[in-house]
Coordinates of C-alpha atoms and ligand atoms in Angstrom, one line a residue:
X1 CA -11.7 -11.4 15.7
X2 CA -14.1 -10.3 18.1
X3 CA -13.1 -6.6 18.7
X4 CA -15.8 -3.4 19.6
X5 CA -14.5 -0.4 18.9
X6 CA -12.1 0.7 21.3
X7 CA -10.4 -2.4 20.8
X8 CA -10.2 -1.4 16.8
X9 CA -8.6 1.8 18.5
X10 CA -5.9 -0.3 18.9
X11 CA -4.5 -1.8 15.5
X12 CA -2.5 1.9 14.8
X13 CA -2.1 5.3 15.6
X14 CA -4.1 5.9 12.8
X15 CA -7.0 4.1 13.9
X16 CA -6.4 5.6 17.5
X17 CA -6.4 9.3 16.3
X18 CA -9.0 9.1 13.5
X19 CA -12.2 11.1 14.7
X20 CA -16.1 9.2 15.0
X21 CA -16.8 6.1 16.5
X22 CA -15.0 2.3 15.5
X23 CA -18.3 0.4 16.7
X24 CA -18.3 -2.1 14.2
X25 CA -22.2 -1.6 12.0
X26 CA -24.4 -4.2 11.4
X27 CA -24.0 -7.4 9.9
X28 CA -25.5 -9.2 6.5
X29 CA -28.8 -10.7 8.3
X30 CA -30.0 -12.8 5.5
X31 CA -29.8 -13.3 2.0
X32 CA -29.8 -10.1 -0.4
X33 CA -29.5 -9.3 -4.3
X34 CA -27.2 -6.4 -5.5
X35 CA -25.6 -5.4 -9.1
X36 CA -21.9 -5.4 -7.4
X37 CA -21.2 -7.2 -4.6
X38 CA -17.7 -6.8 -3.0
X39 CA -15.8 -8.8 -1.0
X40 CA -13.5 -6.1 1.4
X41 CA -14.1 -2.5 3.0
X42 CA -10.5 -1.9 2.1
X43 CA -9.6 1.3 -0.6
X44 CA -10.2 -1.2 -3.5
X45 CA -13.5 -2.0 -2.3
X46 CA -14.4 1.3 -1.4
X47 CA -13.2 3.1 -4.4
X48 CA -14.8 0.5 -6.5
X49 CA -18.0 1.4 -5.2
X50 CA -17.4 5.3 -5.1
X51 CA -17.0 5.6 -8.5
X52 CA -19.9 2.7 -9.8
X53 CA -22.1 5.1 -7.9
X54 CA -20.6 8.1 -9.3
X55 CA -21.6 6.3 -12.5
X56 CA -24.7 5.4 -11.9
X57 CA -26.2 6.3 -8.4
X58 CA -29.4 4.0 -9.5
X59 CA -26.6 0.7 -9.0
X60 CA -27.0 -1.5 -5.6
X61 CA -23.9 -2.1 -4.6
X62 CA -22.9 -3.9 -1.4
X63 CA -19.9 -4.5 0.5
X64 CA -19.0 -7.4 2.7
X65 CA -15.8 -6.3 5.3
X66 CA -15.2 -8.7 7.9
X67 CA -14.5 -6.7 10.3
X68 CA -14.6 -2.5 9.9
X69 CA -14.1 -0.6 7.1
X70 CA -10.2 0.5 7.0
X71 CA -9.3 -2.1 9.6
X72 CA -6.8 -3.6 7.0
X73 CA -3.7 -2.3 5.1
X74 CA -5.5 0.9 3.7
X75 CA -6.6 2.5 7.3
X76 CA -2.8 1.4 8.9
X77 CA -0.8 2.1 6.1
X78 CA 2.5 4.5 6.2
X79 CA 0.3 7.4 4.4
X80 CA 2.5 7.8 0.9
X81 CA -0.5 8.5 -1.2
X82 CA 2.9 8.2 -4.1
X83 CA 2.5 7.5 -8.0
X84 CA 4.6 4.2 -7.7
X85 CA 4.2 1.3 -9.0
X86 CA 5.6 -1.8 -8.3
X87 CA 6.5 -3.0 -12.3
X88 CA 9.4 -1.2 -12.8
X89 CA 9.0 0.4 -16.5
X90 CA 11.5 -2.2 -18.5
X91 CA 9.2 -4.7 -17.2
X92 CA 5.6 -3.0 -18.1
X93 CA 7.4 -2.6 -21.5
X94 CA 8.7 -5.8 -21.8
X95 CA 5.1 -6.8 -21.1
X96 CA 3.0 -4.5 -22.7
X97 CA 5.8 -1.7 -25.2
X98 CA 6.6 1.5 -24.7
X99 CA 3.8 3.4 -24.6
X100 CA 1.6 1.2 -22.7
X101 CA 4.6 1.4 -20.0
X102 CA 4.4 5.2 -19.8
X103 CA 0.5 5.4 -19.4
X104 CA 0.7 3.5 -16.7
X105 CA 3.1 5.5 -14.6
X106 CA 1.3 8.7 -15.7
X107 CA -1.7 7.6 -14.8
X108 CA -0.4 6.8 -11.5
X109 CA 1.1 10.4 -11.3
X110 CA -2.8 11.5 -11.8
X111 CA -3.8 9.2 -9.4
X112 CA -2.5 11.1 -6.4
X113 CA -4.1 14.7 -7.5
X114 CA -7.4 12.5 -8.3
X115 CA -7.3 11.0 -4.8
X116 CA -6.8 14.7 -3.4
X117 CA -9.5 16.2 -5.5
X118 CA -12.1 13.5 -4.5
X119 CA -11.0 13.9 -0.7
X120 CA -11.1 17.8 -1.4
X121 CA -14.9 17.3 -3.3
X122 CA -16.2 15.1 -0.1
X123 CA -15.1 17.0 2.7
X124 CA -12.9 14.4 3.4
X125 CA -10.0 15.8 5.9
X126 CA -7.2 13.3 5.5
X127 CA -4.4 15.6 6.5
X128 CA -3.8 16.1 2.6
X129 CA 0.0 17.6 2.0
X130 CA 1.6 17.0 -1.6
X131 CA 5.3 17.7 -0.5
X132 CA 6.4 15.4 -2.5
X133 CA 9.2 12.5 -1.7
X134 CA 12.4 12.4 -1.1
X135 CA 14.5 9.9 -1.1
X136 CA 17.7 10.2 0.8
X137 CA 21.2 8.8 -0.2
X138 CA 23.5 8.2 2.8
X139 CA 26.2 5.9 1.2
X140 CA 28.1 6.0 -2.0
X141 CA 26.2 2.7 -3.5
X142 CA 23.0 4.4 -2.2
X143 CA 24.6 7.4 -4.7
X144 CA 25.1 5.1 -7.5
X145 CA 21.4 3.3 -7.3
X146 CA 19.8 7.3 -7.3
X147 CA 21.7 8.5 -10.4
X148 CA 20.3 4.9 -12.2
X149 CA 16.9 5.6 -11.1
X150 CA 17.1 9.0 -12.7
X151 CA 18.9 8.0 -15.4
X152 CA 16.2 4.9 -16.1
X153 CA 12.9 7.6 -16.3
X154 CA 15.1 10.3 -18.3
X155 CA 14.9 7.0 -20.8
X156 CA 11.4 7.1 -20.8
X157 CA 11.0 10.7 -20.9
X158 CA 10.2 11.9 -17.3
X159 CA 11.8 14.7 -16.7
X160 CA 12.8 16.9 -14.0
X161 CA 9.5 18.2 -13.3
X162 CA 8.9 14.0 -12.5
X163 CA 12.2 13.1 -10.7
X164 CA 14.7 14.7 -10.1
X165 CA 18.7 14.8 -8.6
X166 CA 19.4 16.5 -5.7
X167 CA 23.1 17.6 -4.6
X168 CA 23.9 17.0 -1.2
X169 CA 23.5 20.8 -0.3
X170 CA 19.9 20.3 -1.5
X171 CA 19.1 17.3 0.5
X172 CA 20.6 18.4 3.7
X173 CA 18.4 22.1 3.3
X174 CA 14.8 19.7 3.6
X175 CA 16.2 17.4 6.2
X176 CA 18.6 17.4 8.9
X177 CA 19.2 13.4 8.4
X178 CA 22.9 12.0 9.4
X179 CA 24.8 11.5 6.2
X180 CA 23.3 13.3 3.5
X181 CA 25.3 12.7 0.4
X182 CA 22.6 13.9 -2.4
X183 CA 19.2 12.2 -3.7
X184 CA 15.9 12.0 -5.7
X185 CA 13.2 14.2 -5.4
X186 CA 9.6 13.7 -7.2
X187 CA 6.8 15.8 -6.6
X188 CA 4.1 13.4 -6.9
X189 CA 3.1 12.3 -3.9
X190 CA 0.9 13.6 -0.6
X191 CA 1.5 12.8 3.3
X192 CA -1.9 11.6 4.6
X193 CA -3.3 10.2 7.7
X194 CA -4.7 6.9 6.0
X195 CA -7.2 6.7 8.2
X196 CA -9.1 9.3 7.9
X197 CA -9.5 8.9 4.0
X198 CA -10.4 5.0 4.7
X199 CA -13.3 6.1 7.5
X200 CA -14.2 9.1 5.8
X201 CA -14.7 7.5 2.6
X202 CA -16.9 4.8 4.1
X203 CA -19.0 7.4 5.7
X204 CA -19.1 9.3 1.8
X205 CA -19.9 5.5 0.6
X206 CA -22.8 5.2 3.0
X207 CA -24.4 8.6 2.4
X208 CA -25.2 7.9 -1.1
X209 CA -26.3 4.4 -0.1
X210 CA -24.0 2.1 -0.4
X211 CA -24.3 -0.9 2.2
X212 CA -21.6 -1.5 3.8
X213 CA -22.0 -5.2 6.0
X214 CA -19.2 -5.1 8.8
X215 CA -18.4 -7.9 10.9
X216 CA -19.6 -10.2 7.9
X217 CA -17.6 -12.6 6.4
X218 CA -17.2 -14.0 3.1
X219 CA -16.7 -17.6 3.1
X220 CA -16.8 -18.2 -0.3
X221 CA -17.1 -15.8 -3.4
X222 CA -18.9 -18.1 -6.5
X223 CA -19.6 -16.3 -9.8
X224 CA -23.0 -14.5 -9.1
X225 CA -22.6 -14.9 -5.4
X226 CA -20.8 -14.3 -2.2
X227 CA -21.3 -16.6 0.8
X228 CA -21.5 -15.9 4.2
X229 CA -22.4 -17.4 7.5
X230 CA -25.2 -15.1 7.6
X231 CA -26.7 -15.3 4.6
X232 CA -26.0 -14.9 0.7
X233 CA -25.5 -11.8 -1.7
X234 CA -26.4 -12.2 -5.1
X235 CA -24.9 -10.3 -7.8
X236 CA -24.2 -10.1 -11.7
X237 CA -20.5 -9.0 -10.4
X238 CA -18.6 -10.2 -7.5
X239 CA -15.3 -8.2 -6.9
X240 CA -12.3 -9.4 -4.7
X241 CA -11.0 -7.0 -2.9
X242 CA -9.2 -8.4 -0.4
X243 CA -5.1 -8.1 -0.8
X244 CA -3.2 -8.8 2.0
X245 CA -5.9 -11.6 3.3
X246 CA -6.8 -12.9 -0.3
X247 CA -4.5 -15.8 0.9
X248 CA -7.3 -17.1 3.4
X249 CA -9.6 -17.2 0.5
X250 CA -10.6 -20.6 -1.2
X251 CA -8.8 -21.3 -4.3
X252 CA -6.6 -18.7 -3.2
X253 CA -4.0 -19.4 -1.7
X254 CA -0.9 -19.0 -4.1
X255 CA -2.6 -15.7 -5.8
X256 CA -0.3 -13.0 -3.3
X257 CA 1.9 -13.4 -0.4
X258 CA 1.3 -11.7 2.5
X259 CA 4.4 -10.0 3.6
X260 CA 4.1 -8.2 6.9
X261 CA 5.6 -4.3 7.4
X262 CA 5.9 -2.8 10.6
X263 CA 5.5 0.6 11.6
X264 CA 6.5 3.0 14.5
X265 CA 5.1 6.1 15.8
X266 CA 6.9 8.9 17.9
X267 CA 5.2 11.2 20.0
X268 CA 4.7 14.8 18.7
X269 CA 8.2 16.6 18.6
X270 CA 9.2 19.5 21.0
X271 CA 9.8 22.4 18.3
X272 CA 13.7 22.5 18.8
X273 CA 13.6 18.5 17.7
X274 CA 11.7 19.1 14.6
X275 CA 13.7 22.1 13.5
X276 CA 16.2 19.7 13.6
X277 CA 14.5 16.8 11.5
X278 CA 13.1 19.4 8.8
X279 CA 11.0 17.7 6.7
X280 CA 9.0 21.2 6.9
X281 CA 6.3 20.8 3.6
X282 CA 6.0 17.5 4.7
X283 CA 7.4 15.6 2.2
X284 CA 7.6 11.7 2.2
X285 CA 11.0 10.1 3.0
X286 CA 13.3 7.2 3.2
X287 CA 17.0 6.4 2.2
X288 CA 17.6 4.0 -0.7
X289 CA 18.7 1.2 0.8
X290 CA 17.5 -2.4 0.0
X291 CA 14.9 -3.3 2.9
X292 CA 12.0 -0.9 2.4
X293 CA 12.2 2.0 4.7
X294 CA 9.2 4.7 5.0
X295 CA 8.3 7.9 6.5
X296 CA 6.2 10.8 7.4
X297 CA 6.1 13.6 9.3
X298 CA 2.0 14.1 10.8
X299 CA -0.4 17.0 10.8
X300 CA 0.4 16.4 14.6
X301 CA 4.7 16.7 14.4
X302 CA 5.4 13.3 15.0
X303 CA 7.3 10.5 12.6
X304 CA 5.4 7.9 11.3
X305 CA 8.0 5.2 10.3
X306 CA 8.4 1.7 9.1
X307 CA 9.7 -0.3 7.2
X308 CA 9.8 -4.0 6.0
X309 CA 11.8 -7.1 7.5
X310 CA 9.4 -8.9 9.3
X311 CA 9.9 -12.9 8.8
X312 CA 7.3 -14.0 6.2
X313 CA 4.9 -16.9 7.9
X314 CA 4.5 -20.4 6.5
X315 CA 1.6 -21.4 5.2
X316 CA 0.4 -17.2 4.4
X317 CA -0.6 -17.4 7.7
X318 CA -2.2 -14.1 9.1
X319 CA -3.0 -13.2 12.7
X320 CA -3.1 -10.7 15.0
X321 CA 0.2 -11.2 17.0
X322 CA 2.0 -11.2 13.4
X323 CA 1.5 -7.5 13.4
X324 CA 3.9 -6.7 16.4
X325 CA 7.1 -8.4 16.9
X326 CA 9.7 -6.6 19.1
X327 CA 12.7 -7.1 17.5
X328 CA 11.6 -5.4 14.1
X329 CA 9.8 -2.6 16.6
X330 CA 13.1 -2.1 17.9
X331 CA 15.3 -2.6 14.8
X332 CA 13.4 0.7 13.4
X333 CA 13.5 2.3 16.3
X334 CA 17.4 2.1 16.0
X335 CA 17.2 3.1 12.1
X336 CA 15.6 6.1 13.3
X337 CA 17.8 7.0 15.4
X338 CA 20.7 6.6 13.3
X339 CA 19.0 9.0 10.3
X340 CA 18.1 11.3 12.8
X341 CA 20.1 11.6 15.9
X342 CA 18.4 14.4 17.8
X343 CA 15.9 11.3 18.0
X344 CA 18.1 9.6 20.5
X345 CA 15.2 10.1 23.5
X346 CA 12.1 10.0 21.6
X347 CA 9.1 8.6 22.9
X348 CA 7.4 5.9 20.9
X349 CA 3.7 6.0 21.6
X350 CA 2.1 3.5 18.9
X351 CA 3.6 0.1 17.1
X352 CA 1.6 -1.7 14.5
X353 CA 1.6 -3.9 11.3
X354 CA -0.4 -5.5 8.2
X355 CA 0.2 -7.4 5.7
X356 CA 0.8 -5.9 2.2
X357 CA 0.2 -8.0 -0.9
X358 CA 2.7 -9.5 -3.2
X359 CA 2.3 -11.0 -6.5
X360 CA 4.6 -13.9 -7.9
X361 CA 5.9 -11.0 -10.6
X362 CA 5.2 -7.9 -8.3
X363 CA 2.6 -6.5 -10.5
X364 CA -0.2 -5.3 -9.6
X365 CA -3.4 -6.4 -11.7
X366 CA -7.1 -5.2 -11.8
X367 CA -9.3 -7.3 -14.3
X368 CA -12.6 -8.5 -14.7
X369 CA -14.1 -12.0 -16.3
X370 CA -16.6 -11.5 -18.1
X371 CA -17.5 -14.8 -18.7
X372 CA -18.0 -15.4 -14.9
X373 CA -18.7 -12.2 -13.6
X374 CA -16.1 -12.1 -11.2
X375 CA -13.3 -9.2 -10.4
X376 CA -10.4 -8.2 -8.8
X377 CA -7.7 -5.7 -7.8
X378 CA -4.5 -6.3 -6.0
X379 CA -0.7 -7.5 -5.8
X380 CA 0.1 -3.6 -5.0
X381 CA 3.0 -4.9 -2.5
X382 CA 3.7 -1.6 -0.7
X383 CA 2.5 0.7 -3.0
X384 CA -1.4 0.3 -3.0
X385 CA -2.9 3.8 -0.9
X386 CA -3.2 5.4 -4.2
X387 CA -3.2 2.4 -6.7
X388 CA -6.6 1.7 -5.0
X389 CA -8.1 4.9 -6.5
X390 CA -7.2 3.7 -10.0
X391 CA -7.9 0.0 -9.4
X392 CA -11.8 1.0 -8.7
X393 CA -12.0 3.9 -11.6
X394 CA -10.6 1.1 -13.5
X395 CA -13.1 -1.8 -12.0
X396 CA -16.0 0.8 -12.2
X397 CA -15.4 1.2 -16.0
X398 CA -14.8 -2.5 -16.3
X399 CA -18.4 -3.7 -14.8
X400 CA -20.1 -0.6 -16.6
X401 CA -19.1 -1.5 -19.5
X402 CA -16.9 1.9 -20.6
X403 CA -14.3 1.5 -23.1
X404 CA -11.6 4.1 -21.6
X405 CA -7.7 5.0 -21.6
X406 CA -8.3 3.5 -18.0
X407 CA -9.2 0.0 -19.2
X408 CA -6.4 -0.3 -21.9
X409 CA -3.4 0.3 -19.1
X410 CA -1.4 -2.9 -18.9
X411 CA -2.2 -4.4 -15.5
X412 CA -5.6 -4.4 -16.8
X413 CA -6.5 -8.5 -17.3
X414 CA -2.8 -9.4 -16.3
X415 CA -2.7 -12.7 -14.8
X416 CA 0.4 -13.1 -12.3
X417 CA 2.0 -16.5 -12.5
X418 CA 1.1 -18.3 -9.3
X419 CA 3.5 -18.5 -6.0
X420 CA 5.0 -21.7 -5.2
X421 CA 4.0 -24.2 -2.7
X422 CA 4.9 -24.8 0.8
X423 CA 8.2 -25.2 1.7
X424 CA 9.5 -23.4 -1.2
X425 CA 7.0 -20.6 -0.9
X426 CA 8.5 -19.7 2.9
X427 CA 12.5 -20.4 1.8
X428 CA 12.3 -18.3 -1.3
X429 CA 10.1 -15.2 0.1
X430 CA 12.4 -15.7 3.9
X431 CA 15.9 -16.0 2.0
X432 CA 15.2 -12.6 -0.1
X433 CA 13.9 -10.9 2.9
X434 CA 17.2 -11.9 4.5
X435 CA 19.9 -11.2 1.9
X436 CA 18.6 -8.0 1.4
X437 CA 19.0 -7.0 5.1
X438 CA 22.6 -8.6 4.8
X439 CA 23.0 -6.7 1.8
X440 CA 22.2 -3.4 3.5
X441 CA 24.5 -4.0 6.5
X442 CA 27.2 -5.1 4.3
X443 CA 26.8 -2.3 2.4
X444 CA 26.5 0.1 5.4
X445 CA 29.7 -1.3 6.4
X446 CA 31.7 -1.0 3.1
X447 CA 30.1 1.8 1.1
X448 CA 30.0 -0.5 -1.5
X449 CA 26.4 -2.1 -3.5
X450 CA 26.3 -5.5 -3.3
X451 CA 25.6 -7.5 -6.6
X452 CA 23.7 -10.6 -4.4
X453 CA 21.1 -8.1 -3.5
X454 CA 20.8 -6.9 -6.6
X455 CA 20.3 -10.5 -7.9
X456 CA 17.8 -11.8 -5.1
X457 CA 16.3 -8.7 -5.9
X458 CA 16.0 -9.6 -10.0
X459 CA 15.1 -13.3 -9.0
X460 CA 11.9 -12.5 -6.8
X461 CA 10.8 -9.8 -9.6
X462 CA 11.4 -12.2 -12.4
Ligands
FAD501 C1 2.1 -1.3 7.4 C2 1.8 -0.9 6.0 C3 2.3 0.2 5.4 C4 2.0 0.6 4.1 N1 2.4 1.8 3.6 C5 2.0 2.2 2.4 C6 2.2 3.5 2.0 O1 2.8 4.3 2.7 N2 1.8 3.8 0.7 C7 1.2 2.9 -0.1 O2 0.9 3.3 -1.3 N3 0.8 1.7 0.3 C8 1.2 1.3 1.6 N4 0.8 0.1 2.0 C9 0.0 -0.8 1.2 C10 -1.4 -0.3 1.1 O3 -1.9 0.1 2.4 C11 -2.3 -1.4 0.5 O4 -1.8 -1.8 -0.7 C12 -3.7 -0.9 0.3 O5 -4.3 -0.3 1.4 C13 -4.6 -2.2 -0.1 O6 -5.9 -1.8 0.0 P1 -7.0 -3.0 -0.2 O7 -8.3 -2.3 0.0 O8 -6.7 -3.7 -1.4 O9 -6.7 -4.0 1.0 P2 -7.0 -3.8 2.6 O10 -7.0 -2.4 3.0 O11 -6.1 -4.8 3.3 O12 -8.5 -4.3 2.7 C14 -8.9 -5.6 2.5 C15 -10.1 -5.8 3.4 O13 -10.7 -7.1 3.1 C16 -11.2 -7.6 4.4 N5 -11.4 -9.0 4.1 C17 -10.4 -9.9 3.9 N6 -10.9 -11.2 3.8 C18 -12.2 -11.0 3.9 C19 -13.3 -12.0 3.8 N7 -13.1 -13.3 3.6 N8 -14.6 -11.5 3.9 C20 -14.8 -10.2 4.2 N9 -13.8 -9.3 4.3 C21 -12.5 -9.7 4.1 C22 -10.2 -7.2 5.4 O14 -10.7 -7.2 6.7 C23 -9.8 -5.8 4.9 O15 -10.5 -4.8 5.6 C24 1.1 -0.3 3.3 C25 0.6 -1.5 3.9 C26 0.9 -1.8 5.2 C27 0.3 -3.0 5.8

């Protein structure tokens, strides 16, 4: 794409209300030799190279974004900086036992303070509020699938400090959402304006001399090199960093699925409105039904809310008119309207969408060859604003060389199988996406969970 800046202003209401310039900065102009060279100004990208030069501030490392830093998933996100995952915890143990399973979500949990510690350290004003998450039951089956989810960490020891129940009283007291019947509540997660962290961290990046190449992109990554149209970077390590677009990549196209998620903006609230919605310390939200709902209240007192259901696009095609499509636009719209009511008139100032990165076994991986020199990080699905922060501690150790609780977590060297080919790829990802929306309308219409969701949804993880 050929965008300037206030074009750039345009992907989100993140990237139209984050303060400095967009104006793309200059380009690789020629060939140039690094000791990490990275393929993405995305989190993963940028945290990798935050914390190699925390390591060592002697390393050259270089980044190659094709167009701005933060103009992907990581500046347009929903702003959940959350400590999920997306491997449940029967399957991390199934894959890697017990323990392994429960250092990974703890680690996660420690990801979001460490994310709000660095932002704190670096002057970096992301709108930081750790309110926490709740997640709202409206339905009986929505009832059912809370109490399991509890029930499922108790049997790995998180307690209620980590997750808890909330009685319907409880619920309704944080938010005035229609139909309230109880929920879950965990306080480990911040409300942030992904943007800013994104922007500000590339400005934090380029201040201790990190180059960051924008509008430069890499056509082909090789072990020891990355390939451009405008010349070549060479390095020991080459880490992809890419996610949602890793698709485009040579060699890459059955690694992750791009799935889109779409996301709405209101204007601020009049006070009277957002007495009414609650939400007060800010705390993340959605209901627990099937198809991915997810929102924030802003610094500012608007909603920031999306959610997925967008068609998935043969082929892993990605462009831009993918990242608005009315009917989804106004499908949210309506779902929030129907949690909150007293949002019946609201304005709706900002629609957007990316693409989020799905692995064949929805497990997110970070890993390093060292026979090749090559790296990675991705296949966070929705859950990668703060997965980021431990995929590049994790990288950083990895290409230094640092033998740490970090590297021994179990999506460290995992290898997801790979997706399937066209046609199958588009009818398998298309027909989950579907029965799940079926599944939540039938459910919204009985009360009752439906056991073909809960079986597409097995299938896909499997
Ligand atoms: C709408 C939406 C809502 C989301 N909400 C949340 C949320 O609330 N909480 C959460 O935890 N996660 C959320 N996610 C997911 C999260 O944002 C991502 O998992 C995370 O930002 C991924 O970061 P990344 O750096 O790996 O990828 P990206 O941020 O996508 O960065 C990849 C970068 O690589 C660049 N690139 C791609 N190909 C090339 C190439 N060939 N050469 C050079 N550069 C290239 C791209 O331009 C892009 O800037 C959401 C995602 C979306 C799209």
């Amino acid at each position: 794409m050929n965008l300037n800046g206030d074009e750039y202003r345009r992907l989100s209401f993140w990237h139209d209300s984050v303060p400095g310039s967009l104006e793309p900065a200059a380009a690789l102009d020629g060939d140039t030799e690094a000791d990490v060279a990275i393929v993405g100004a995305g989190l993963t990208g940028m945290w990798t190279a935050y914390y190699l030069t925390m390591a060592n501030p002697e390393l050259r490392v270089v980044l190659c974004e094709r167009e701005i830093a933060g103009f992907g998933a990581s500046g347009r996100n929903g702003g959940w900086c959350s400590a999920l995952f997306p491997a449940s915890l029967p399957k991390l143990e199934r894959m890697a036992g017990r323990e392994s399973a429960i250092a990974m979500y703890r680690a996660m949990q420690q990801t979001v303070d460490e994310v709000g510690k660095v932002a704190a350290d670096e002057d970096i004003d992301c709108h930081w509020a750790k309110g926490g998450t709740v997640q709202f039951a409206r339905s009986p089956a929505q009832l059912e699938r809370a109490t399991e989810e509890v029930h499922e960490a108790r049997l790995y020891g998180f307690d209620d400090s980590d997750l808890r129940l909330l009685s319907a009283a409880e619920a309704q007291e944080i938010s005035g959402m229609s139909n309230v019947l109880g929920g879950v509540f965990t306080p480990h997660c911040a409300a942030i304006h992904p943007a800013r962290l994104a922007r500000g961290l590339a400005e934090v990046l380029r201040a201790k001399g990190v180059l960051i190449y924008e509008k430069t992109e890499v056509q082909r990554i090789k072990p020891g090199q990355l390939l451009t149209a405008t010349g070549i970077v060479r390095a020991r390590h080459v880490i992809r960093a890419t996610e949602g677009y890793t698709a485009q990549l040579a060699g890459h196209q059955r690694t992750v699925v791009p799935v889109y998620s779409l996301v709405v903006a209101t204007a601020p609230l009049p006070d009277a409105v957002l007495e009414q919605v609650g939400l007060a310390t800010r705390p993340t939200f959605n209901d627990l039904r099937h198809m991915i709902i997810y929102g924030q209240r802003t610094a500012d007192g608007r909603l920031v809310f999306g959610g997925r259901g967008a068609p998935y696009h043969y082929g892993s095609t990605i462009q831009p008119s993918h990242d608005r499509v009315p009917a989804v636009f106004a499908a949210l719209r309506k779902t929030l309207t129907e949690l909150f009511p007293a949002l019946q008139d609201v304005v709706i100032t900002h629609t957007w969408g990316g693409p989020i990165g799905i692995a064949r076994d929805w497990c997110a991986s970070v890993g390093l060859d060292r026979r090749t020199g090559i790296g990675w990080a991705g296949g966070y699905v929705g859950d990668g604003l703060s997965t980021t922060n431990l995929a590049g501690r994790t990288l950083a150790h990895l290409i230094t060389g640092t033998d740490s609780e970090l590297t021994r977590l179990p999506w460290v060297g995992h290898q997801s199988p790979r997706w399937a080919p066209e046609p199958f790829r588009w009818l398998g990802v298309n027909t989950g996406l579907r029965v799940m929306t079926w599944a939540d309308r039938s459910e919204a219409r009985t009360g009752r969970s439906s056991r073909a969701a809960a079986a597409v949804s097995s299938f896909l993880r499997s």
